[in-house]
Coordinates of C-alpha atoms in Angstrom, one line a residue:
M609 CA 41.0 18.7 -53.5
K610 CA 39.6 21.7 -51.3
N611 CA 36.3 20.2 -51.3
K612 CA 37.4 16.9 -50.5
I613 CA 39.3 18.0 -47.6
Q614 CA 36.2 19.9 -46.2
F615 CA 34.0 16.7 -46.7
I616 CA 36.6 14.9 -44.6
L617 CA 36.8 17.4 -42.1
L618 CA 33.1 17.5 -41.7
F619 CA 32.7 14.0 -41.6
L620 CA 35.3 13.5 -38.6
I621 CA 33.4 16.4 -36.7
V622 CA 30.0 14.7 -37.2
F623 CA 31.6 11.3 -36.3
S624 CA 33.4 12.5 -33.3
F625 CA 30.2 14.4 -32.2
Q626 CA 28.3 10.9 -32.5
A627 CA 31.0 9.0 -30.7
Q628 CA 30.8 11.4 -27.5
E629 CA 26.9 11.2 -27.7
K630 CA 26.0 9.3 -24.5
A631 CA 23.0 7.1 -24.1
V632 CA 20.3 8.6 -21.7
P633 CA 16.8 7.6 -20.9
I634 CA 14.4 8.8 -23.2
F635 CA 10.6 9.7 -22.4
K636 CA 7.5 10.3 -24.5
D637 CA 3.9 11.1 -23.7
G638 CA 5.1 10.9 -19.8
E639 CA 6.2 7.3 -20.1
A640 CA 9.9 5.9 -20.2
Q641 CA 10.7 4.7 -23.5
I642 CA 12.8 1.6 -24.6
V643 CA 16.4 2.8 -25.4
E644 CA 18.2 0.8 -27.9
A645 CA 21.5 1.4 -26.1
F646 CA 20.3 -0.3 -23.0
K647 CA 18.3 -3.5 -24.6
D648 CA 21.0 -5.8 -25.2
S649 CA 21.1 -8.0 -22.4
E650 CA 24.2 -9.6 -23.2
K651 CA 25.6 -6.2 -22.4
W652 CA 24.1 -5.9 -18.9
I653 CA 26.3 -5.7 -15.9
R654 CA 24.9 -8.4 -13.4
H655 CA 26.8 -8.8 -10.1
D656 CA 25.9 -9.5 -6.2
L657 CA 26.8 -7.9 -3.0
W658 CA 25.9 -7.9 0.9
V659 CA 24.3 -5.0 2.5
E660 CA 25.0 -4.5 6.2
T661 CA 21.8 -3.7 8.6
T662 CA 21.2 -2.2 11.7
F663 CA 20.0 -5.6 13.3
D664 CA 21.2 -9.1 14.4
T665 CA 18.4 -11.4 14.2
D666 CA 20.2 -14.8 14.1
G667 CA 22.1 -14.2 17.3
D668 CA 25.7 -14.8 16.0
G669 CA 26.7 -11.3 17.5
K670 CA 27.2 -9.6 13.8
L671 CA 25.1 -7.2 12.4
D672 CA 23.0 -9.2 9.5
R673 CA 23.9 -8.6 6.0
M674 CA 21.4 -9.0 3.1
H675 CA 22.1 -10.6 -0.2
V676 CA 21.6 -8.2 -2.8
D677 CA 21.8 -8.6 -6.7
V678 CA 22.1 -5.7 -9.1
T679 CA 21.3 -5.7 -13.0
R680 CA 22.3 -2.4 -14.9
P681 CA 22.9 -1.2 -18.2
L682 CA 26.7 -1.2 -19.6
Q683 CA 26.8 2.5 -19.8
T684 CA 26.8 2.9 -15.9
K685 CA 30.3 1.7 -16.1
T686 CA 31.4 3.0 -19.5
E687 CA 29.8 6.4 -19.5
G688 CA 29.4 7.3 -15.9
L689 CA 25.6 6.8 -16.3
K690 CA 23.4 7.1 -13.2
L691 CA 20.1 5.7 -12.9
P692 CA 17.2 5.3 -10.7
V693 CA 16.4 1.7 -9.4
V694 CA 13.6 -0.6 -9.5
Y695 CA 13.8 -2.7 -6.2
E696 CA 12.2 -6.0 -5.4
S697 CA 12.7 -8.0 -2.5
S698 CA 11.3 -11.6 -1.6
P699 CA 11.5 -14.4 0.7
Y700 CA 11.1 -16.9 -2.0
Y701 CA 13.8 -16.3 -4.3
S702 CA 16.2 -19.5 -2.9
G703 CA 12.9 -21.8 -2.6
V704 CA 10.4 -23.1 -0.3
A705 CA 9.4 -26.2 1.6
N706 CA 7.9 -29.2 -0.2
G707 CA 5.3 -31.2 1.2
G708 CA 1.5 -31.7 1.8
R709 CA -1.2 -31.5 4.4
E710 CA 1.1 -32.4 7.1
L711 CA 2.9 -28.7 6.8
F712 CA -0.7 -27.3 7.7
W713 CA -2.6 -27.5 10.9
N714 CA -5.2 -29.9 11.6
V715 CA -8.6 -27.9 11.1
K716 CA -11.2 -30.5 11.9
H717 CA -11.8 -30.1 15.7
E718 CA -14.0 -28.2 18.1
L719 CA -13.7 -24.3 18.4
G720 CA -11.0 -23.5 21.1
K721 CA -9.4 -26.9 21.3
K722 CA -5.6 -27.0 21.4
V723 CA -4.3 -29.7 19.0
P724 CA -0.8 -31.0 18.0
N725 CA 1.5 -28.6 15.8
P726 CA 2.0 -29.4 12.1
F727 CA 5.3 -31.0 10.8
H728 CA 8.0 -28.6 10.6
P729 CA 9.9 -29.1 7.2
E730 CA 13.4 -28.3 6.2
V731 CA 13.8 -25.8 3.2
K732 CA 16.3 -26.9 0.5
R733 CA 18.2 -23.7 -0.7
R734 CA 18.4 -23.1 -4.3
G735 CA 20.1 -20.6 -6.7
K736 CA 23.3 -19.6 -8.0
R737 CA 25.5 -16.5 -7.4
P738 CA 25.3 -13.6 -8.6
I739 CA 21.5 -14.0 -9.9
I740 CA 19.2 -13.7 -7.0
S741 CA 16.1 -13.3 -9.6
N742 CA 15.3 -12.3 -13.0
S743 CA 12.0 -10.6 -12.2
Q744 CA 11.7 -7.0 -13.2
I745 CA 14.7 -6.9 -15.5
K746 CA 13.1 -7.3 -19.2
T747 CA 10.5 -4.4 -18.2
W748 CA 12.8 -1.9 -16.5
V749 CA 16.4 -2.0 -17.4
A750 CA 15.9 -1.2 -21.2
R751 CA 13.6 1.6 -20.1
G752 CA 16.4 3.5 -18.3
Y753 CA 16.5 1.8 -14.8
I754 CA 18.8 -0.2 -12.8
V755 CA 17.0 -3.3 -11.0
V756 CA 17.7 -4.4 -7.7
H757 CA 16.7 -7.7 -5.7
S758 CA 17.3 -8.8 -2.2
S759 CA 16.6 -11.8 -0.4
S760 CA 14.7 -11.1 2.8
P761 CA 16.2 -12.0 6.3
G762 CA 16.6 -15.4 7.3
T763 CA 16.0 -16.8 3.4
G764 CA 18.6 -17.5 0.8
L765 CA 22.0 -16.2 1.6
S766 CA 20.7 -13.4 3.7
D767 CA 21.7 -13.4 7.2
G768 CA 19.0 -13.2 10.0
A769 CA 16.0 -14.9 10.8
P770 CA 12.3 -14.8 9.0
T771 CA 10.0 -13.0 11.4
V772 CA 7.1 -12.9 8.9
G773 CA 5.9 -9.2 9.3
G774 CA 8.7 -8.4 12.2
D775 CA 10.6 -5.3 12.4
N776 CA 13.5 -6.8 10.6
E777 CA 11.5 -7.3 7.4
S778 CA 11.0 -3.6 7.2
L779 CA 14.7 -2.4 8.2
A780 CA 16.0 -4.9 5.9
P781 CA 15.0 -3.1 2.5
K782 CA 15.5 0.0 4.4
A783 CA 19.1 -0.8 4.7
V784 CA 19.6 -1.5 1.0
I785 CA 17.9 1.7 -0.2
D786 CA 20.6 3.5 2.5
W787 CA 23.2 1.8 0.6
L788 CA 21.8 2.9 -2.7
N789 CA 22.0 6.4 -1.3
G790 CA 25.4 6.0 0.3
R791 CA 24.2 5.9 3.9
A792 CA 24.8 2.0 4.7
K793 CA 27.9 -0.4 3.8
G794 CA 28.0 -2.8 1.2
F795 CA 30.7 -5.7 0.8
I796 CA 31.5 -7.9 -2.0
S797 CA 31.4 -10.9 0.4
R798 CA 29.2 -12.4 2.9
E799 CA 31.8 -12.4 5.6
G800 CA 34.6 -10.1 4.2
N801 CA 35.4 -6.5 4.9
E802 CA 35.8 -5.0 1.4
T803 CA 33.4 -2.4 0.3
V804 CA 31.4 -1.8 -2.6
T805 CA 29.3 1.6 -3.5
A806 CA 26.3 1.9 -5.8
F807 CA 28.3 4.7 -7.7
W808 CA 25.5 4.3 -10.6
S809 CA 22.5 4.8 -8.5
T810 CA 20.7 8.7 -8.5
G811 CA 19.3 7.6 -5.3
K812 CA 15.9 7.4 -6.4
V813 CA 14.2 4.3 -5.6
G814 CA 10.7 2.6 -6.4
M815 CA 9.6 -0.9 -5.1
T816 CA 7.1 -3.3 -6.4
G817 CA 6.2 -6.9 -6.5
T818 CA 3.1 -9.3 -5.9
S819 CA 2.0 -11.2 -2.7
Y820 CA 4.7 -11.1 0.0
N821 CA 6.8 -9.4 -2.5
G822 CA 4.4 -6.8 -2.7
T823 CA 4.2 -6.4 1.6
I824 CA 7.8 -5.8 1.5
P825 CA 7.5 -2.2 -0.4
L826 CA 4.8 -1.2 2.1
A827 CA 7.0 -2.6 5.0
A828 CA 10.0 -0.1 3.7
A829 CA 7.9 2.5 3.0
T830 CA 6.8 2.8 6.8
T831 CA 10.1 3.5 7.8
G832 CA 9.9 6.7 6.0
V833 CA 13.6 6.0 4.5
E834 CA 14.8 8.6 2.3
G835 CA 14.9 7.9 -1.4
L836 CA 12.1 5.5 -1.5
E837 CA 9.9 7.7 -3.7
A838 CA 7.3 5.5 -5.1
I839 CA 5.8 1.8 -4.4
I840 CA 3.6 -0.3 -6.5
P841 CA 2.3 -3.2 -4.1
I842 CA 0.6 -5.8 -5.9
A843 CA -2.1 -7.9 -3.8
P844 CA 0.2 -7.3 -0.6
N845 CA -0.6 -8.6 2.7
T846 CA -0.8 -5.5 5.0
S847 CA -1.8 -7.2 8.1
Y848 CA -1.0 -10.8 9.2
Y849 CA -3.9 -10.7 11.8
H850 CA -6.0 -10.1 8.5
Y851 CA -4.8 -12.8 6.8
Y852 CA -4.9 -15.4 9.2
R853 CA -8.0 -14.1 11.2
S854 CA -11.3 -12.5 10.6
N855 CA -13.2 -10.4 13.2
G856 CA -11.9 -12.6 15.8
L857 CA -12.4 -15.8 14.0
V858 CA -9.2 -18.2 13.0
R859 CA -9.9 -18.2 9.2
S860 CA -7.4 -19.6 6.5
P861 CA -6.4 -17.7 3.3
G862 CA -8.2 -19.3 0.6
G863 CA -6.6 -22.2 -1.1
Y864 CA -4.5 -22.9 1.9
L865 CA -6.9 -24.3 4.8
G866 CA -4.9 -24.8 8.1
E867 CA -2.0 -22.3 7.2
D868 CA -0.8 -20.1 10.0
I869 CA 2.0 -17.6 10.3
D870 CA 4.1 -20.4 11.8
V871 CA 3.4 -22.5 8.7
L872 CA 4.7 -19.5 6.3
Y873 CA 7.6 -19.2 8.6
D874 CA 8.8 -22.5 7.9
F875 CA 7.9 -22.4 4.3
I876 CA 10.3 -19.6 3.5
H877 CA 13.0 -20.4 6.1
S878 CA 15.7 -21.3 3.7
G879 CA 18.6 -19.3 5.3
K880 CA 21.9 -20.2 6.7
E881 CA 21.5 -24.1 8.0
K882 CA 23.5 -23.5 11.1
N883 CA 21.2 -20.8 12.2
R884 CA 17.8 -22.4 11.6
A885 CA 17.7 -24.3 15.2
R886 CA 18.2 -21.2 17.0
N887 CA 15.9 -19.1 14.7
N888 CA 13.3 -21.7 15.2
K889 CA 13.4 -21.5 19.2
V890 CA 13.5 -17.9 19.1
V891 CA 10.8 -17.0 16.5
R892 CA 8.5 -19.9 15.5
D893 CA 8.5 -21.9 19.1
T894 CA 8.6 -18.8 21.3
E895 CA 7.3 -15.4 19.8
M896 CA 4.9 -17.1 17.4
A897 CA 3.9 -19.9 19.5
N898 CA 3.0 -17.4 22.3
G899 CA 1.6 -14.6 20.2
M900 CA -0.5 -16.2 17.4
D901 CA -3.1 -17.7 19.5
R902 CA -5.3 -20.3 17.6
I903 CA -7.6 -20.5 20.6
S904 CA -9.1 -17.4 20.7
G905 CA -8.2 -15.6 17.3
D906 CA -8.1 -12.2 19.0
Y907 CA -6.1 -9.3 18.0
N908 CA -3.0 -8.8 20.3
D909 CA 0.2 -7.1 20.5
F910 CA 1.8 -9.7 18.2
W911 CA -0.7 -9.2 15.5
A912 CA -0.6 -5.4 16.0
G913 CA 3.2 -5.6 15.3
R914 CA 2.5 -7.2 12.1
D915 CA -0.3 -4.7 11.0
Y916 CA 1.4 -2.2 8.9
I917 CA -1.5 0.3 9.3
N918 CA -0.1 1.0 13.0
D919 CA 3.2 2.0 11.5
M920 CA 2.4 4.2 8.4
K921 CA 3.1 7.6 10.2
P922 CA 6.6 7.8 8.9
M923 CA 5.5 7.0 5.2
K924 CA 6.2 9.4 2.4
A925 CA 6.3 7.3 -0.7
A926 CA 3.6 7.6 -3.5
L927 CA 1.5 4.7 -3.6
L928 CA 0.0 2.7 -6.3
M929 CA -1.8 0.0 -5.1
S930 CA -3.1 -3.0 -7.1
H931 CA -5.7 -5.8 -6.1
G932 CA -8.2 -8.2 -7.4
F933 CA -11.7 -8.2 -6.0
N934 CA -12.1 -11.9 -6.1
D935 CA -8.8 -12.6 -4.5
W936 CA -9.7 -14.8 -1.6
N937 CA -6.1 -15.6 -0.7
V938 CA -4.8 -12.1 0.0
M939 CA -8.3 -10.5 0.6
P940 CA -9.1 -7.1 -1.2
E941 CA -9.4 -5.2 2.4
H942 CA -5.5 -5.4 2.1
S943 CA -5.0 -2.8 -0.1
Y944 CA -8.0 -0.8 0.7
R945 CA -7.4 -0.1 4.1
I946 CA -3.9 1.3 3.3
Y947 CA -4.9 3.2 0.4
K948 CA -7.6 4.7 2.5
K949 CA -5.1 5.7 5.2
A950 CA -2.4 6.9 2.8
S951 CA -5.1 9.2 1.2
E952 CA -5.9 10.5 4.3
M953 CA -2.5 11.2 5.2
G954 CA -2.2 13.3 2.0
L955 CA 0.1 10.9 0.4
S956 CA 0.1 10.9 -3.6
T957 CA -2.3 7.7 -4.2
Q958 CA -4.0 5.8 -6.9
I959 CA -5.5 2.3 -6.6
Y960 CA -6.3 -0.1 -9.7
Y961 CA -8.6 -3.1 -8.7
H962 CA -9.5 -5.7 -11.2
Q963 CA -12.1 -8.5 -11.0
N964 CA -10.0 -11.4 -10.8
G965 CA -8.1 -13.5 -8.3
H966 CA -4.6 -13.2 -6.5
G967 CA -2.0 -11.1 -8.5
G968 CA -2.4 -9.1 -11.5
P969 CA -0.4 -5.6 -11.7
P970 CA -1.7 -2.5 -13.0
P971 CA -1.3 -1.7 -16.6
M972 CA 2.0 -1.2 -17.7
K973 CA 1.3 2.5 -18.8
M974 CA 0.2 3.2 -15.2
M975 CA 3.3 1.7 -13.7
N976 CA 5.4 3.3 -16.2
R977 CA 4.0 7.0 -15.7
W978 CA 4.2 6.3 -12.0
F979 CA 8.1 5.4 -11.9
T980 CA 8.7 7.7 -14.6
R981 CA 7.0 10.8 -12.5
Y982 CA 8.5 9.7 -8.9
L983 CA 11.9 8.1 -10.0
H984 CA 13.1 10.1 -13.3
G985 CA 11.3 13.5 -11.9
I986 CA 9.4 14.0 -15.3
E987 CA 6.4 16.2 -14.7
N988 CA 3.8 13.8 -16.5
G989 CA 0.9 14.9 -14.4
V990 CA 0.0 11.4 -13.1
E991 CA -0.7 13.2 -9.6
N992 CA -3.8 14.7 -11.3
D993 CA -5.0 11.5 -12.9
S994 CA -8.3 9.6 -11.6
K995 CA -7.3 8.2 -8.1
A996 CA -9.2 4.9 -8.8
W997 CA -8.9 2.5 -11.7
I998 CA -11.5 -0.2 -11.9
V999 CA -11.7 -3.3 -14.2
R1000 CA -15.5 -3.6 -15.3
E1001 CA -16.8 -7.1 -15.6
N1002 CA -16.5 -7.8 -19.1
D1003 CA -13.2 -5.6 -19.9
K1004 CA -9.6 -6.5 -20.3
R1005 CA -7.3 -6.0 -17.1
T1006 CA -5.5 -3.5 -19.5
E1007 CA -8.7 -1.3 -20.0
P1008 CA -9.6 -0.1 -16.4
T1009 CA -12.6 2.6 -16.3
A1010 CA -11.3 5.8 -14.4
Y1011 CA -13.3 6.9 -11.4
K1012 CA -12.9 9.6 -9.2
N1013 CA -12.3 7.7 -6.1
Y1014 CA -12.7 4.3 -4.6
P1015 CA -15.1 3.7 -3.2
N1016 CA -17.2 5.6 -6.1
P1017 CA -18.2 9.0 -4.2
Q1018 CA -22.0 8.3 -5.7
A1019 CA -22.2 5.2 -3.8
K1020 CA -24.4 5.6 -0.6
P1021 CA -25.4 3.2 2.0
V1022 CA -28.6 1.5 1.8
T1023 CA -29.8 -1.0 4.3
F1024 CA -31.5 -4.0 3.7
Y1025 CA -33.8 -6.1 6.4
L1026 CA -34.8 -9.7 6.6
N1027 CA -38.1 -11.6 6.4
G1028 CA -38.2 -15.1 7.2
G1029 CA -38.6 -18.2 5.2
A1030 CA -36.5 -21.2 6.5
P1031 CA -35.5 -23.6 5.7
G1032 CA -36.4 -22.3 2.4
V1033 CA -35.8 -18.8 1.2
G1034 CA -36.6 -15.5 3.1
S1035 CA -36.7 -12.2 1.5
L1036 CA -34.4 -9.0 1.6
T1037 CA -36.2 -5.8 1.5
T1038 CA -35.6 -2.1 2.3
N1039 CA -38.6 -2.3 4.7
N1040 CA -38.0 -2.6 8.4
S1041 CA -41.2 -3.0 9.4
T1042 CA -41.9 -6.6 8.6
S1043 CA -39.0 -8.4 10.1
K1044 CA -39.8 -10.2 13.1
G1045 CA -39.2 -13.6 15.0
T1046 CA -36.1 -15.8 14.8
E1047 CA -35.0 -18.7 12.4
T1048 CA -32.2 -21.3 13.1
L1049 CA -29.7 -23.3 11.0
V1050 CA -27.6 -26.5 12.0
D1051 CA -23.9 -26.4 11.4
N1052 CA -22.7 -28.7 9.0
Y1053 CA -19.3 -28.0 7.0
S1054 CA -20.1 -31.1 4.4
F1055 CA -21.9 -28.5 2.8
S1056 CA -20.0 -25.3 1.2
G1057 CA -21.1 -22.0 0.9
E1058 CA -21.3 -22.2 -3.0
T1059 CA -23.7 -25.5 -2.3
L1060 CA -25.9 -23.8 0.2
A1061 CA -26.5 -20.7 -1.9
Q1062 CA -28.0 -22.9 -4.5
A1063 CA -30.3 -25.0 -2.3
D1064 CA -34.0 -24.2 -2.4
Y1065 CA -34.5 -26.0 1.0
T1066 CA -32.0 -27.0 3.8
N1067 CA -31.5 -26.3 7.6
H1068 CA -28.0 -25.6 7.3
R1069 CA -28.1 -22.3 6.2
L1070 CA -30.6 -18.9 6.4
L1071 CA -31.1 -17.2 2.8
Y1072 CA -32.8 -14.1 2.1
V1073 CA -33.2 -12.8 -1.3
S1074 CA -34.3 -9.5 -3.2
P1075 CA -36.7 -9.3 -5.8
A1076 CA -35.2 -9.5 -9.4
L1077 CA -33.8 -6.4 -10.5
K1078 CA -35.4 -4.3 -12.9
E1079 CA -32.2 -2.4 -13.7
D1080 CA -28.6 -2.6 -13.2
L1081 CA -27.1 -2.1 -9.5
H1082 CA -23.8 -0.8 -9.0
I1083 CA -22.2 -1.8 -5.7
S1084 CA -19.0 0.2 -4.7
G1085 CA -17.2 0.0 -1.3
V1086 CA -17.6 -2.1 1.8
S1087 CA -20.7 -3.7 2.9
T1088 CA -21.6 -3.9 6.8
I1089 CA -23.7 -6.5 8.4
T1090 CA -25.1 -6.5 12.1
I1091 CA -26.2 -9.7 13.2
K1092 CA -28.2 -10.7 16.5
A1093 CA -27.5 -14.2 17.0
A1094 CA -27.5 -16.9 19.9
S1095 CA -25.6 -20.2 19.8
S1096 CA -26.6 -23.6 21.3
K1097 CA -22.8 -23.7 22.2
S1098 CA -20.3 -21.5 23.8
A1099 CA -18.4 -21.0 20.4
I1100 CA -19.5 -20.8 16.9
N1101 CA -18.1 -19.8 13.2
L1102 CA -20.3 -17.3 11.6
S1103 CA -20.1 -16.9 8.0
V1104 CA -21.6 -14.6 5.5
Y1105 CA -22.1 -14.4 1.6
L1106 CA -23.5 -11.9 -0.5
V1107 CA -24.5 -13.6 -3.6
S1108 CA -26.1 -13.1 -7.0
L1109 CA -29.0 -15.3 -7.9
P1110 CA -29.9 -17.3 -9.7
W1111 CA -26.4 -19.0 -9.6
N1112 CA -24.6 -19.3 -12.7
K1113 CA -23.2 -23.0 -13.3
G1114 CA -22.8 -22.7 -17.2
R1115 CA -19.6 -23.4 -18.9
R1116 CA -19.3 -19.6 -19.6
T1117 CA -19.5 -18.6 -16.2
K1118 CA -17.0 -15.7 -15.0
I1119 CA -15.3 -15.3 -11.7
T1120 CA -17.7 -12.2 -11.1
D1121 CA -20.8 -14.2 -11.2
N1122 CA -22.4 -15.5 -8.3
I1123 CA -20.4 -14.5 -5.1
I1124 CA -20.3 -10.6 -4.6
T1125 CA -18.4 -10.4 -1.5
R1126 CA -18.1 -12.4 1.8
G1127 CA -17.1 -12.1 5.3
W1128 CA -16.5 -14.2 8.5
A1129 CA -16.5 -13.5 12.3
D1130 CA -16.5 -14.9 15.9
L1131 CA -19.9 -13.9 17.9
Q1132 CA -17.7 -14.4 21.2
N1133 CA -15.8 -11.1 19.9
H1134 CA -19.1 -9.3 19.7
K1135 CA -17.6 -6.5 22.1
S1136 CA -14.1 -6.3 21.3
L1137 CA -11.6 -7.6 18.7
S1138 CA -9.2 -7.9 21.3
K1139 CA -10.8 -9.6 24.1
S1140 CA -13.5 -12.5 23.5
A1141 CA -15.7 -14.2 25.7
P1142 CA -17.4 -17.6 25.7
L1143 CA -21.0 -17.6 24.7
K1144 CA -23.9 -18.4 27.1
P1145 CA -25.6 -20.8 24.9
G1146 CA -29.1 -19.8 24.1
E1147 CA -28.4 -16.0 24.8
F1148 CA -28.4 -13.4 21.9
Y1149 CA -25.5 -11.2 21.2
E1150 CA -25.3 -8.3 18.6
M1151 CA -22.4 -8.2 16.5
T1152 CA -21.2 -5.5 13.5
F1153 CA -18.7 -6.5 11.1
D1154 CA -17.4 -5.5 7.5
L1155 CA -17.5 -7.9 4.6
Q1156 CA -14.8 -7.6 2.0
P1157 CA -14.7 -4.5 -0.4
D1158 CA -16.1 -4.7 -3.7
D1159 CA -16.9 -3.0 -6.8
Q1160 CA -19.5 -4.9 -8.9
I1161 CA -22.5 -4.3 -11.2
I1162 CA -25.2 -6.8 -10.7
K1163 CA -27.2 -7.0 -13.8
K1164 CA -30.9 -6.5 -14.2
G1165 CA -32.8 -9.6 -13.8
Q1166 CA -30.5 -10.9 -10.9
Q1167 CA -31.4 -10.9 -7.4
I1168 CA -29.1 -9.9 -4.3
G1169 CA -29.0 -13.0 -1.7
L1170 CA -27.8 -12.6 1.9
L1171 CA -26.4 -15.9 3.0
I1172 CA -25.6 -16.8 6.5
F1173 CA -24.2 -20.1 7.6
S1174 CA -21.7 -21.3 10.0
S1175 CA -18.5 -23.2 9.3
D1176 CA -17.0 -22.6 5.8
A1177 CA -15.4 -25.6 4.3
N1178 CA -12.9 -23.5 2.5
F1179 CA -11.9 -21.0 5.1
T1180 CA -12.9 -21.9 8.9
L1181 CA -12.1 -24.5 11.3
L1182 CA -14.6 -27.2 11.0
P1183 CA -16.0 -28.8 14.1
K1184 CA -18.5 -31.5 14.4
P1185 CA -21.9 -30.7 12.9
G1186 CA -24.7 -29.9 14.9
T1187 CA -24.2 -26.7 16.5
E1188 CA -27.1 -24.3 16.2
L1189 CA -27.4 -20.7 15.2
T1190 CA -30.6 -19.0 15.8
L1191 CA -31.0 -15.6 14.1
D1192 CA -33.1 -12.6 15.5
L1193 CA -34.5 -11.3 12.4
K1194 CA -35.3 -7.9 13.6
G1195 CA -32.2 -7.5 15.1
T1196 CA -30.2 -8.4 11.9
K1197 CA -29.7 -6.2 8.9
I1198 CA -26.8 -5.5 6.0
T1199 CA -26.1 -2.3 4.7
I1200 CA -24.7 -2.0 1.1
P1201 CA -23.1 0.9 -0.5
I1202 CA -25.0 1.3 -3.9
V1203 CA -24.0 4.0 -6.8
G1204 CA -27.0 6.4 -6.4
G1205 CA -28.3 5.2 -3.0
M1206 CA -31.9 4.4 -2.2
N1207 CA -33.1 6.2 -5.1
T1208 CA -31.6 3.5 -7.5
V1209 CA -32.6 0.9 -5.2
E1210 CA -36.4 2.0 -5.3
K1211 CA -36.2 2.1 -9.2
S1212 CA -34.6 -1.1 -9.7
L1213 CA -36.9 -2.9 -7.2
K1214 CA -40.1 -1.3 -8.0

C-alpha cells in the first residue's frame, strides 16, 4: 500500500511539472527550430488593428493610421509568452489595377517629345478582415516568431496617400515598429479611440519581402527606428531613378515598357475611395508630374528624395540582401549599391546573389540564422560567416558558393579596346595601340539587342569580339565603359550589352548563357547626371558609365562580345529609325573586373 501511494505522489509531481512547463522557442545549430506547440495553425491568434502615424498625407486633418494584422501562437495569450516579430509591409495586399497597354506611357516617339498621359485606372479593393496577408506565417510562426503585416499608405484599409518612395513610406513601417515597442498608439478600429497594445512583443523586429515589399524594409531601416534589428530585402527597388531611368536615359524596367512612377502610383492606389481624387491631384498630378521629367531623364530633387542611399546615415539594422544577376526588372545594381554603402558604414552585412531573374530569397538556412542571431539574440556566429554567397551557373539556388566578399576580392580591372569591322564584326583586345578610325551604326528598334548580337553583318549595331577563350574567365563586379561618340541628331539612345558568343539558341539554353550584362545611357548627360544638354550633330562627346553588376564564369571556347547599338526595343523610348551614331574607336574602351586580372586574361587569350 505504501509503495502504491508513493507511486501516485510521484506521478502527480511529474504531471504537475509537465503541466507547468511552458512552450518556448527551440534552437539547434544556430537556427530556430519548428516547435510542436506552435505548429497548429488552428490555434494561432489572428487579429487586426490600426497604428497611428506621425503624418497626414490624405489631407483629412487627422494623423494617418496604418492597417496591421497579427498572427501569433496561442501561448502569447495563455502563457504570457513574448516573441520577436517578422514584419512584411506592402502596397499590393488589397489589389492592384487591371488593364493593358493603355495604362503605360506611349514609347514610340522622338526623344524629348511630350506625349499624352496614359489612362488612369481605378483599383477595386479586395480582401477581408482581419487577414491582410498569409505570407511568412507558415515559415516563421512555428519557429517562435510573431508575423505582422501592414498595408502601406493609401492602400487597402490604411489611411494616407501612396507616394512611391516618399517619406511616408518610410515613416509608416517605423510607426508600426514603434507600436511593437510601446512607443506608438494602436487602435482596434480605423476611426475609434479604443487602444490596443503589443503586450506579446519582445520589441525585436525583422523585416523581409520581395520587390516593393523588399523596398519597404530598407525604407524603414533608413529611419534608424529602435527595435528594427535586421532586414532581409529580396530584389528591392532601392532608387526609383535607377528603376525608371539609366544614366540620364528614360528606360523602362524589363517587362514593363512604358511604365513610370505615376503608372505604379495608379497601379497600387487601393485606399479609401473618397480620398483618391485629392491624392491624385496632390501626388500624381502635381508632385510626380512636376518632378518625374520624361523629357530630359535628368536626376533631380524629386528622384533624390526617392533614392534610399541618400537616407542611410541613421541605419543600424543588420542587412542580408538577396538579388538575381539576371533580374532585368529591378536590376542587380539596386542591392549592390546598398550592400556596398552599408558595408562601408560598418553595419553587419551579407549579400546573396543567384543567377536567375526577379525575386528569389536566400536559402532558408541563411534567413533563419540571420533572424535567430538578431531577433532572438542567439550567438550563432552569423556575423563571422562569409560576406558573399553566389549561386554558380549550374548549381541550385539553395547551394550558393561562399566568397570573402562581393565583388570577388581577387577581381582586378582589365581594359579592352576596339578594332573596327563594321558592318561585320570587329575585335576586342587588351592592346590599345591598334584602335583607330570611326564606325557608324543606324538606329532601328525593329531589331532587338539579342538579334543584333547574333547578326554577322548589319549596320544597326557595332560588335567587337575577343578571341575564343582557352581557359574559363571569371567576371566579378561592375564593368565600366567609356564611349566617345557623335550623333546625327540632338538626342540619341545608347545601349550597351556585354555578351558571350557564339550565341546559344538550343533547347537547353540557360539564363546565364548569352547576355553577361548590359547598360543604357543618354549621351546628353555626358557631363552631368543632373543637367543634360542637346548634342550638336556630328560633334563627338565622351561619356563613362557602369553596366549592371555581375558574377559569371565564361567557359573556355566562348568569346566575349561588346555590342553597341541605339534604341533597345525592350527598354528604351523608340524613336523613328534612322538616327546615326558614330563611334570613335580610339576613344572607346570597356573595363571588366576579372578574377586574376590581366595575368588570367593573357593566359586565356594567348
